[in-house]
Amino acid sequence: MHRQQSLFDYWTQENNDLVKICKKHEGQKAVGPHLTSDFQKLLRKIQGVPPETDHAQLELSVVYNACICFIAQSQFTEAELLLKQAAERTLQMKGESLCQLDAPIVWMTAVKSVKNTALHRFLLFLPCLQWAIWLATCQLKPIEDFQETSLFEAIIGGVGGEFGEHAKEKFRIVPTLVMDPKRLVELLQICSVIAQGAEKLNEGRGSEALPRLQAASKLPAPKALVAYTHLLSGSCLTHMNCPQMALQCYKKALETDAQCVYALHQSSRIYSELGNAQAEIQALHILHLTLLLPSSAEPSTAGVHLLSPFLLLASQSLKNLLSVPSPLSVLHKLALKCILNIRVPEGVKHYLDLLAALHSEDHHGVKVHSEFSTLPRLPKLYLEAAVALLMAQRPADSMALCTEVIETTLELLPEKLVIEEPEEGSEALTQGMREEGEGTLAVFLWAAAAYLLQGHCYSQLKDWKQAVTHYTRCVNMLVKVHFKRKDVQTEVSKAGRHLSQTADLHILQRLKGLSLAGRGISFSQMDHLKEALRDLQLSLQAVPEGIGAGLWCGEVLWRLDRKREAAARSDVSLPTVGLPLYAQEPSFGPSLDPTELRHRIQKLGPV
């Protein structure tokens, strides 16, 4: 007996040595497979002798440690097998047999068999591992059923510490554990609420998830997980159409964890929906800076070093809620918002930073916390940046970016492009051809927009002849695109906007209208009034809502002494939401004061 006791002391010391090695891995993502193998070898030695109550705690300690290591390495099948064997050995020790396969019933039977013994409190540790496996494998229904059992209540109320005084008196060397069971239960509690809340949100049942999430925010847990409960509460309130209350939850998430990038992202989206552009810009700026930090998307796991919350929170519903754009995508959105809200110096700086990052040798090393990027194609970024530089009165820099776009795209373009509308029933056959045609159309639009912006640059420099030349190049580029419908080929300019079924074709019309308007205005500055009137009228045919073309058409008519026609010229404007920056009405170049024209018209009397 003494010899057997010495053997168990030796095995206990071996377990404790392995636990020491394991705890050295704190902060690392996983434990090496060699450590798991060592725990398995030790367990096989212990299980080589018949199960006895006196030494069961050592065996169950090693089972617990080995299972934690298996789960940390996502080896869930192996962990479940060890747990089943442990339940069988416990029942065998009490002279009972395993006749149920359902995990909660197995563990309730095993725990009941050792009730009022020293093993009872300790055996409660092991069902927690089955709980962890369900959570890591996204099996939320078994967890919900488990939470309704008396065993779950016993675990919540009875798990804590490693061994009591009785164990310390009985064992010369006390077996140690790789992870405090109380910490494990706390981690499982909050992770379960988060995973279940995300699933309910995905199913449109946010109002059901909200009370539990709010209660979970008071649980003892790593600050990043508490921040998640506030974040999901905010998402529930967003779905319940309570944006202001959602913003308060996102604020709490950030106060809990300053690097909660998801709360910043969701806040910026709500500010956008509320039309609070300045708050949105501020949120995007902070989000971009936070995304560049080394570990902004990795929650602190102090005290739970072995089982990462990421391992337990693997559901797709949660991943969708916790997705954010890449840092460069956020920087692009920030630059665009600044320009659209007349914060031009900031917008220019952000665009130049974005282009520099894209061209730097190490931009692929920039940390990206998401699986998606919303960045436009590089030529579009160049064109947007060119508009920003024009707004900042930097025409030379703007022209350089446009030249880069032109030089890159011209060699890719055919002499003309015919876009065919597919016949009914032929979509599958024409899908590849249509995608290829639309891709070529986009390249045409980039080149045309670059010429348009160069025309704006020369207009800003008051070099009207060069401005006319580049506006003409834009028009010549656009008329190479033809739209074919019902075997009748027609230019887009003649087909009319009712044929423009895609966003690209609508942009084409906009670019044509803007280039004709720009050329007409340039002609007016050179006193070529007939040519100016022709182009301005053509511009209004292409884009009837053109504000600049309407005003300048009235001005040219007035200067041609056609004052009654000028008075009849209305300047109706329509919104341009959704258009690229380079296809919107320019806010630079020659301008007219509409009140002056109206004042002159009023002097004429009734039209």
XYZ file of C-alpha atoms in Angstrom:
607
model
C 0.000 0.000 0.000
C 2.838 2.352 0.914
C 4.500 1.547 -2.398
C 1.251 2.307 -4.269
C 0.948 5.623 -2.354
C 4.489 6.515 -3.393
C 3.573 5.747 -7.009
C 0.564 8.061 -6.882
C 2.723 10.764 -5.294
C 5.139 10.372 -8.195
C 2.313 10.665 -10.732
C 0.914 13.694 -8.905
C 4.290 15.383 -9.110
C 4.490 14.518 -12.820
C 1.056 16.138 -13.331
C 2.119 19.238 -11.425
C 5.321 19.545 -13.464
C 3.299 19.389 -16.677
C 0.905 22.058 -15.328
C 3.887 24.341 -14.642
C 5.056 23.927 -18.235
C 1.525 24.568 -19.485
C 1.161 27.786 -17.519
C 4.326 29.113 -19.136
C 2.271 29.351 -22.333
C 0.180 32.193 -20.913
C -0.570 34.712 -23.660
C 0.077 32.205 -26.435
C -2.700 30.932 -28.674
C -2.279 27.205 -28.124
C -0.463 24.553 -26.165
C 1.914 22.317 -28.080
C 0.714 18.808 -28.966
C 3.639 17.320 -27.036
C 2.141 18.594 -23.765
C -1.231 17.028 -24.530
C 0.548 13.778 -25.368
C 2.393 13.854 -22.010
C -0.902 14.269 -20.126
C -2.359 11.335 -22.104
C 0.625 9.120 -21.267
C 0.274 9.982 -17.588
C -3.467 9.245 -17.707
C -2.832 5.817 -19.241
C -0.485 4.999 -16.354
C -3.082 6.014 -13.776
C -5.872 4.124 -15.510
C -3.708 1.011 -15.499
C -4.821 0.398 -11.922
C -8.434 -0.178 -10.796
C -10.337 3.020 -9.918
C -10.342 3.872 -6.220
C -12.012 6.733 -4.406
C -8.795 7.642 -2.615
C -6.958 8.312 -5.879
C -9.867 9.361 -8.147
C -9.120 13.044 -7.689
C -5.680 12.623 -9.243
C -7.168 10.759 -12.212
C -9.895 13.358 -12.701
C -7.298 16.147 -12.403
C -5.301 14.659 -15.249
C -8.482 14.125 -17.301
C -9.385 17.790 -16.730
C -5.909 18.981 -17.727
C -5.685 16.747 -20.801
C -9.159 17.819 -21.978
C -8.333 21.508 -21.574
C -5.259 20.954 -23.757
C -7.279 19.024 -26.351
C -9.939 21.739 -26.504
C -7.283 24.440 -26.791
C -6.036 22.628 -29.910
C -9.597 22.159 -31.261
C -9.337 18.374 -30.820
C -12.897 18.059 -29.576
C -13.489 14.387 -30.417
C -10.479 13.337 -28.358
C -11.627 15.496 -25.436
C -15.146 14.021 -25.510
C -13.728 10.486 -25.500
C -11.690 11.232 -22.362
C -14.747 12.734 -20.660
C -16.850 9.655 -21.468
C -14.129 7.360 -20.091
C -13.931 9.478 -16.931
C -17.691 9.159 -16.388
C -17.488 5.380 -16.933
C -14.602 5.047 -14.452
C -16.485 7.081 -11.840
C -19.606 4.929 -12.174
C -17.498 1.754 -12.189
C -15.913 2.881 -8.927
C -19.401 3.085 -7.384
C -20.474 -0.246 -8.867
C -22.766 1.285 -11.494
C -22.716 1.048 -15.288
C -23.130 3.580 -18.088
C -26.435 3.031 -19.866
C -27.115 6.499 -21.304
C -25.404 8.255 -24.196
C -26.874 11.737 -23.618
C -24.067 13.824 -22.085
C -26.130 15.797 -19.493
C -27.785 12.596 -18.218
C -24.425 10.776 -18.058
C -22.936 13.556 -15.953
C -26.000 13.905 -13.724
C -25.788 10.169 -13.048
C -22.055 10.334 -12.343
C -22.333 13.378 -10.064
C -25.282 11.828 -8.206
C -23.266 8.653 -7.629
C -20.608 10.557 -5.651
C -22.986 12.852 -3.779
C -21.927 13.602 -0.194
C -18.363 12.484 -0.968
C -15.146 14.417 -1.456
C -15.402 13.702 -5.194
C -18.778 15.449 -5.648
C -17.499 19.007 -5.794
C -14.518 17.987 -7.899
C -16.525 15.974 -10.419
C -18.496 19.136 -11.221
C -15.402 20.421 -13.052
C -15.701 17.924 -15.905
C -19.189 18.741 -17.292
C -17.837 22.274 -17.784
C -15.521 20.843 -20.413
C -18.448 19.307 -22.309
C -20.069 22.753 -22.138
C -16.901 24.287 -23.610
C -16.921 21.738 -26.464
C -20.549 22.546 -27.330
C -19.742 26.236 -27.335
C -16.606 25.877 -29.460
C -18.488 23.709 -31.989
C -21.482 26.124 -32.113
C -23.932 23.589 -30.619
C -26.155 26.123 -28.868
C -29.256 23.918 -28.483
C -27.526 21.378 -26.168
C -26.244 24.333 -24.119
C -29.788 25.711 -23.752
C -31.026 22.266 -22.643
C -28.067 21.915 -20.264
C -28.825 25.309 -18.691
C -32.285 24.009 -17.697
C -30.865 21.112 -15.643
C -30.133 20.875 -11.920
C -26.564 19.908 -12.843
C -26.041 23.353 -14.392
C -27.294 25.038 -11.212
C -24.944 22.866 -9.160
C -22.000 23.844 -11.383
C -22.769 27.568 -11.119
C -23.093 27.342 -7.356
C -20.515 24.701 -6.516
C -17.456 25.143 -8.734
C -14.547 27.083 -7.297
C -10.937 26.490 -6.361
C -9.012 23.292 -6.883
C -9.087 21.313 -3.640
C -10.563 21.724 -0.191
C -8.843 21.289 3.178
C -9.842 17.606 3.233
C -7.846 16.958 0.081
C -4.819 18.817 1.387
C -4.820 16.758 4.554
C -5.223 13.487 2.632
C -2.619 14.101 -0.099
C 1.014 14.787 0.628
C 1.262 16.358 -2.847
C -1.929 18.037 -4.135
C -2.701 17.700 -7.892
C -2.849 21.079 -9.641
C -4.964 22.177 -12.623
C -3.988 24.039 -15.778
C -6.941 26.398 -15.407
C -8.982 27.529 -12.428
C -12.433 25.868 -12.843
C -14.146 28.951 -11.424
C -12.546 31.104 -14.124
C -13.552 28.529 -16.726
C -17.206 28.652 -15.630
C -17.183 32.471 -15.663
C -15.728 32.423 -19.160
C -18.269 29.866 -20.383
C -21.168 31.837 -18.889
C -20.435 35.102 -20.654
C -19.357 33.447 -23.913
C -22.599 31.445 -23.984
C -24.690 34.598 -23.551
C -22.712 36.323 -26.320
C -23.028 33.391 -28.746
C -26.739 32.903 -28.017
C -27.361 36.654 -28.298
C -25.648 36.779 -31.688
C -27.752 33.856 -32.911
C -30.989 35.499 -31.777
C -29.936 38.733 -33.465
C -29.286 36.831 -36.674
C -32.794 35.373 -36.427
C -34.338 38.818 -35.890
C -35.055 38.187 -32.195
C -32.926 40.948 -30.759
C -35.545 41.986 -28.191
C -35.331 38.480 -26.646
C -31.532 38.589 -26.444
C -31.301 42.102 -24.956
C -32.198 41.341 -21.264
C -29.656 38.492 -20.985
C -26.937 40.546 -22.662
C -27.548 43.436 -20.290
C -27.388 41.076 -17.315
C -24.215 39.424 -18.649
C -22.447 42.808 -18.750
C -22.212 42.576 -14.933
C -20.560 39.137 -14.913
C -16.885 38.824 -13.896
C -15.026 38.396 -17.190
C -12.218 39.875 -19.324
C -13.058 43.467 -20.252
C -13.195 42.687 -23.976
C -15.972 40.144 -23.410
C -17.938 42.571 -21.255
C -17.513 45.083 -24.101
C -19.005 42.487 -26.465
C -22.163 42.312 -24.319
C -22.556 46.103 -24.615
C -21.841 45.868 -28.343
C -24.500 43.214 -28.931
C -26.952 45.142 -26.753
C -26.371 48.097 -29.059
C -26.993 45.898 -32.099
C -30.266 44.686 -30.551
C -31.366 48.283 -29.970
C -30.376 49.199 -33.527
C -32.641 46.429 -34.839
C -35.371 47.734 -32.520
C -34.978 51.172 -34.154
C -33.561 52.859 -31.037
C -30.385 54.468 -32.463
C -29.701 56.839 -29.571
C -29.919 54.040 -26.997
C -27.705 51.903 -29.256
C -25.103 54.684 -29.295
C -25.093 54.671 -25.481
C -24.351 50.932 -25.519
C -21.511 51.417 -28.005
C -20.164 54.169 -25.763
C -20.197 51.748 -22.794
C -18.383 49.166 -24.936
C -15.645 51.701 -25.678
C -15.436 52.795 -22.046
C -14.996 49.133 -21.079
C -12.476 48.365 -23.829
C -10.983 51.363 -25.622
C -9.888 49.122 -28.505
C -13.369 47.735 -29.274
C -13.183 48.502 -33.001
C -16.581 46.945 -33.635
C -18.325 49.533 -31.428
C -16.550 52.331 -33.299
C -17.603 50.845 -36.635
C -21.239 50.479 -35.596
C -21.263 54.004 -34.128
C -20.034 55.467 -37.411
C -22.818 53.652 -39.268
C -25.502 55.020 -36.935
C -24.121 58.558 -37.222
C -24.296 58.150 -41.007
C -27.938 57.029 -40.833
C -28.763 59.949 -38.517
C -27.085 62.405 -40.910
C -24.533 63.511 -38.299
C -21.594 63.828 -40.681
C -19.181 65.468 -38.232
C -19.675 62.761 -35.589
C -19.333 60.097 -38.297
C -16.030 61.594 -39.461
C -14.729 61.641 -35.893
C -15.749 58.012 -35.337
C -14.103 56.941 -38.609
C -10.902 58.782 -37.682
C -10.691 57.033 -34.292
C -11.610 53.695 -35.891
C -8.803 54.009 -38.432
C -6.218 54.842 -35.764
C -7.428 51.980 -33.558
C -7.288 49.449 -36.390
C -3.621 50.265 -36.884
C -2.772 49.327 -33.290
C -1.001 45.951 -32.894
C -3.752 44.055 -31.052
C -6.893 46.137 -31.420
C -9.096 43.160 -32.328
C -7.669 40.672 -29.837
C -9.448 40.744 -26.447
C -7.355 40.492 -23.337
C -7.470 36.941 -21.980
C -5.843 37.506 -18.601
C -6.649 34.572 -16.324
C -7.991 32.425 -19.173
C -4.729 32.049 -21.029
C -5.308 28.511 -22.244
C -8.831 28.723 -23.677
C -9.114 31.788 -25.866
C -12.523 33.497 -26.142
C -12.003 33.310 -29.923
C -12.027 29.515 -29.661
C -15.350 29.555 -27.805
C -16.937 32.289 -29.933
C -16.703 30.669 -33.339
C -20.282 31.052 -34.632
C -20.766 32.619 -38.049
C -23.525 34.869 -36.688
C -21.071 36.440 -34.265
C -18.344 36.720 -36.882
C -20.754 38.673 -39.092
C -21.549 41.064 -36.245
C -17.882 41.518 -35.369
C -16.683 42.216 -38.902
C -15.134 45.586 -39.711
C -13.623 46.964 -42.917
C -9.877 46.977 -43.391
C -7.893 50.025 -42.181
C -7.415 51.201 -45.775
C -11.152 50.895 -46.474
C -11.887 52.999 -43.401
C -9.289 55.567 -44.492
C -10.948 55.780 -47.916
C -14.385 56.300 -46.404
C -12.962 58.946 -44.084
C -11.325 60.797 -46.995
C -14.521 60.705 -49.044
C -16.685 61.900 -46.150
C -14.308 64.805 -45.501
C -14.498 65.921 -49.143
C -18.285 65.588 -49.314
C -18.589 67.682 -46.160
C -16.190 70.428 -47.364
C -13.377 69.461 -45.003
C -11.052 69.655 -47.979
C -7.575 69.872 -46.339
C -8.337 66.780 -44.210
C -9.791 64.936 -47.197
C -6.725 65.656 -49.330
C -4.402 64.471 -46.575
C -6.339 61.219 -46.134
C -6.419 60.534 -49.883
C -2.678 61.103 -50.196
C -2.044 58.871 -47.159
C -4.229 56.199 -48.740
C -2.397 56.288 -52.068
C 0.956 56.248 -50.279
C -0.101 53.204 -48.235
C -1.298 51.371 -51.340
C 1.977 52.016 -53.114
C 4.302 51.357 -50.199
C 6.269 48.124 -50.273
C 4.881 46.924 -46.950
C 1.194 47.794 -47.312
C 0.374 44.091 -47.285
C 1.714 44.032 -43.752
C -0.939 46.459 -42.550
C -3.086 44.568 -40.071
C -6.568 43.803 -41.389
C -9.178 42.664 -38.845
C -11.837 41.683 -41.327
C -12.454 39.351 -44.212
C -13.675 42.041 -46.540
C -12.485 45.267 -48.056
C -14.656 48.014 -49.533
C -11.872 49.774 -51.423
C -12.704 50.857 -54.982
C -10.390 50.020 -57.877
C -7.144 52.001 -57.963
C -8.097 54.225 -60.971
C -11.245 55.320 -59.119
C -9.159 56.204 -56.071
C -6.834 58.259 -58.273
C -9.802 60.110 -59.764
C -11.353 60.800 -56.361
C -8.021 62.088 -55.084
C -7.719 64.274 -58.205
C -11.096 65.880 -57.395
C -9.949 66.516 -53.828
C -6.767 68.190 -55.074
C -8.795 70.358 -57.448
C -11.005 71.452 -54.565
C -7.811 72.341 -52.674
C -6.691 74.552 -55.612
C -3.856 72.178 -56.579
C -4.527 71.672 -60.303
C -0.970 70.578 -61.174
C -1.060 67.694 -58.673
C -4.559 66.777 -59.798
C -3.460 66.705 -63.426
C -0.571 64.379 -62.587
C -2.942 61.807 -61.094
C -5.243 62.056 -64.127
C -2.288 61.553 -66.480
C -1.418 58.374 -64.581
C -4.963 57.062 -65.079
C -4.943 57.917 -68.798
C -1.564 56.312 -69.435
C -2.666 53.172 -67.607
C -6.039 52.767 -69.304
C -5.663 53.963 -72.912
C -3.739 50.939 -74.127
C -6.476 48.668 -72.767
C -9.299 50.279 -74.746
C -10.709 49.107 -78.097
C -11.652 51.538 -80.886
C -15.280 51.266 -79.844
C -17.399 49.378 -77.365
C -20.832 47.903 -78.153
C -22.951 46.934 -75.161
C -25.762 44.555 -76.007
C -28.907 44.124 -73.969
C -29.378 40.331 -73.586
C -32.549 38.775 -74.926
C -34.927 37.057 -72.542
C -33.765 33.585 -71.576
C -30.192 34.143 -72.787
C -28.730 35.436 -69.543
C -26.703 32.332 -68.748
C -25.144 32.303 -72.222
C -24.270 35.986 -72.214
C -23.105 36.314 -68.605
C -19.398 36.132 -69.431
C -19.709 38.458 -72.436
C -21.712 40.985 -70.427
C -19.223 40.976 -67.531
C -16.365 41.504 -69.987
C -18.256 44.376 -71.666
C -19.075 46.036 -68.356
C -15.435 45.781 -67.290
C -14.315 47.506 -70.489
C -16.994 50.176 -69.998
C -15.569 50.936 -66.555
C -12.128 51.485 -68.118
C -13.686 53.830 -70.714
C -15.314 55.786 -67.889
C -12.050 56.103 -65.974
C -10.203 57.447 -69.002
C -13.052 59.839 -69.876
C -13.276 61.066 -66.276
C -9.522 61.702 -66.257
C -9.863 63.901 -69.379
C -12.836 65.668 -67.773
C -10.860 66.448 -64.632
C -7.909 67.662 -66.699
C -10.323 70.023 -68.430
C -11.362 71.252 -64.960
C -7.682 71.717 -64.079
C -7.042 73.932 -67.115
C -10.273 75.786 -66.399
C -9.011 76.492 -62.892
C -5.766 77.747 -64.438
C -7.852 79.867 -66.880
C -6.162 78.175 -69.838
C -9.395 78.016 -71.822
C -7.981 76.568 -75.045
C -6.448 73.611 -73.219
C -9.641 73.218 -71.239
C -11.658 72.957 -74.496
C -9.154 70.414 -75.847
C -9.463 68.120 -72.836
C -13.233 68.415 -72.543
C -13.377 67.459 -76.236
C -11.179 64.419 -75.565
C -13.610 63.365 -72.861
C -16.577 63.650 -75.259
C -14.689 61.777 -78.007
C -13.926 58.989 -75.572
C -17.557 58.649 -74.507
C -19.054 58.530 -78.025
C -17.020 55.377 -78.677
C -19.481 53.554 -76.444
C -22.603 52.290 -78.217
C -25.681 50.623 -76.832
C -27.326 47.914 -78.892
C -30.933 46.965 -78.301
C -33.284 44.759 -80.321
C -30.782 44.545 -83.195
C -30.734 48.329 -83.536
C -27.399 49.968 -82.755
C -27.540 53.494 -81.413
C -25.216 55.816 -79.578
C -25.920 56.245 -75.905
C -26.372 59.962 -76.491
C -29.307 59.214 -78.821
C -30.682 56.242 -76.937
C -31.483 58.452 -73.963
C -31.230 57.815 -70.297
C -34.228 55.464 -70.312
C -31.883 52.854 -71.824
C -29.287 53.342 -69.105
C -30.079 50.285 -67.041
C -26.782 50.129 -65.179
C -25.000 52.560 -62.899
C -22.070 52.756 -65.333
C -24.304 53.886 -68.196
C -25.825 56.555 -65.968
C -22.338 57.752 -65.040
C -21.467 57.842 -68.743
C -24.364 60.260 -69.337
C -23.251 62.387 -66.406
C -19.671 62.590 -67.677
C -20.866 63.555 -71.123
C -23.107 66.280 -69.745
C -20.360 67.651 -67.499
C -17.739 67.662 -70.269
C -20.089 69.492 -72.672
C -20.957 71.983 -69.926
C -17.272 72.535 -69.162
C -16.490 73.077 -72.834
C -19.436 75.455 -73.193
C -18.320 77.497 -70.198
C -14.761 77.602 -71.575
C -16.089 78.853 -74.937
C -18.057 81.538 -73.111
C -14.861 82.742 -71.426
C -13.317 83.148 -74.896
C -16.474 84.952 -76.149
C -17.318 82.118 -78.558
C -20.935 82.452 -77.523
C -22.605 80.406 -80.305
C -20.328 77.427 -79.645
C -20.872 77.930 -75.919
C -24.665 77.913 -76.309
C -24.548 74.784 -78.485
C -22.509 72.823 -75.948
C -24.512 74.021 -72.957
C -27.773 73.014 -74.613
C -26.347 69.595 -75.533
C -25.214 69.254 -71.931
C -28.736 69.913 -70.684
C -30.094 67.314 -73.105
C -27.730 64.732 -71.634
C -28.200 65.847 -68.017
C -31.327 68.017 -67.614
C -30.626 68.547 -63.919
C -27.231 70.167 -64.565
C -27.109 73.261 -62.328
C -23.993 74.850 -63.826
C -25.086 74.220 -67.412
C -28.498 75.752 -66.706
C -27.073 78.902 -65.173
C -24.438 79.385 -67.847
C -26.959 78.707 -70.612
C -29.080 81.561 -69.224
C -25.998 83.781 -69.001
C -24.937 83.064 -72.605
C -28.468 83.663 -73.891
C -28.497 86.978 -72.055
C -25.168 87.971 -73.604
C -26.533 87.013 -77.039
C -29.365 89.466 -76.348
C -31.888 86.632 -76.187
C -33.120 87.859 -72.850
C -36.603 86.344 -72.951
C -35.118 82.897 -73.592
C -32.682 83.481 -70.751
C -35.588 84.326 -68.460
C -37.356 81.103 -69.447
C -34.239 79.061 -68.674
C -34.914 77.264 -65.378
C -32.187 75.829 -63.181
C -33.919 72.773 -61.721
C -31.602 70.508 -59.788
C -31.967 66.853 -58.808
C -30.004 64.952 -56.155
C -26.806 63.182 -57.229
C -26.612 60.714 -54.339
C -24.661 57.583 -55.149
C -22.611 59.082 -57.964
C -18.815 58.905 -57.876
C -17.053 62.066 -56.748
C -15.737 62.740 -60.242
C -19.240 62.509 -61.794
C -20.744 65.194 -59.565
C -21.188 68.900 -60.308
C -17.815 70.631 -59.825
C -17.576 73.157 -56.998
C -14.521 74.800 -58.572
C -13.820 76.763 -61.763
C -15.863 79.667 -63.190
C -19.050 80.300 -61.268
C -22.108 82.492 -61.572
C -24.213 84.137 -58.932
C -27.784 82.923 -59.632
C -29.269 85.856 -57.699
C -27.696 88.328 -60.134
C -29.294 86.564 -63.128
C -32.657 86.459 -61.361
C -32.381 90.160 -60.542
C -31.784 90.984 -64.224
C -34.716 88.782 -65.236
C -37.016 90.500 -62.751
C -36.270 93.837 -64.407
C -37.640 92.444 -67.684
C -41.047 91.998 -66.179
C -43.347 89.021 -66.871
C -41.972 86.477 -69.375
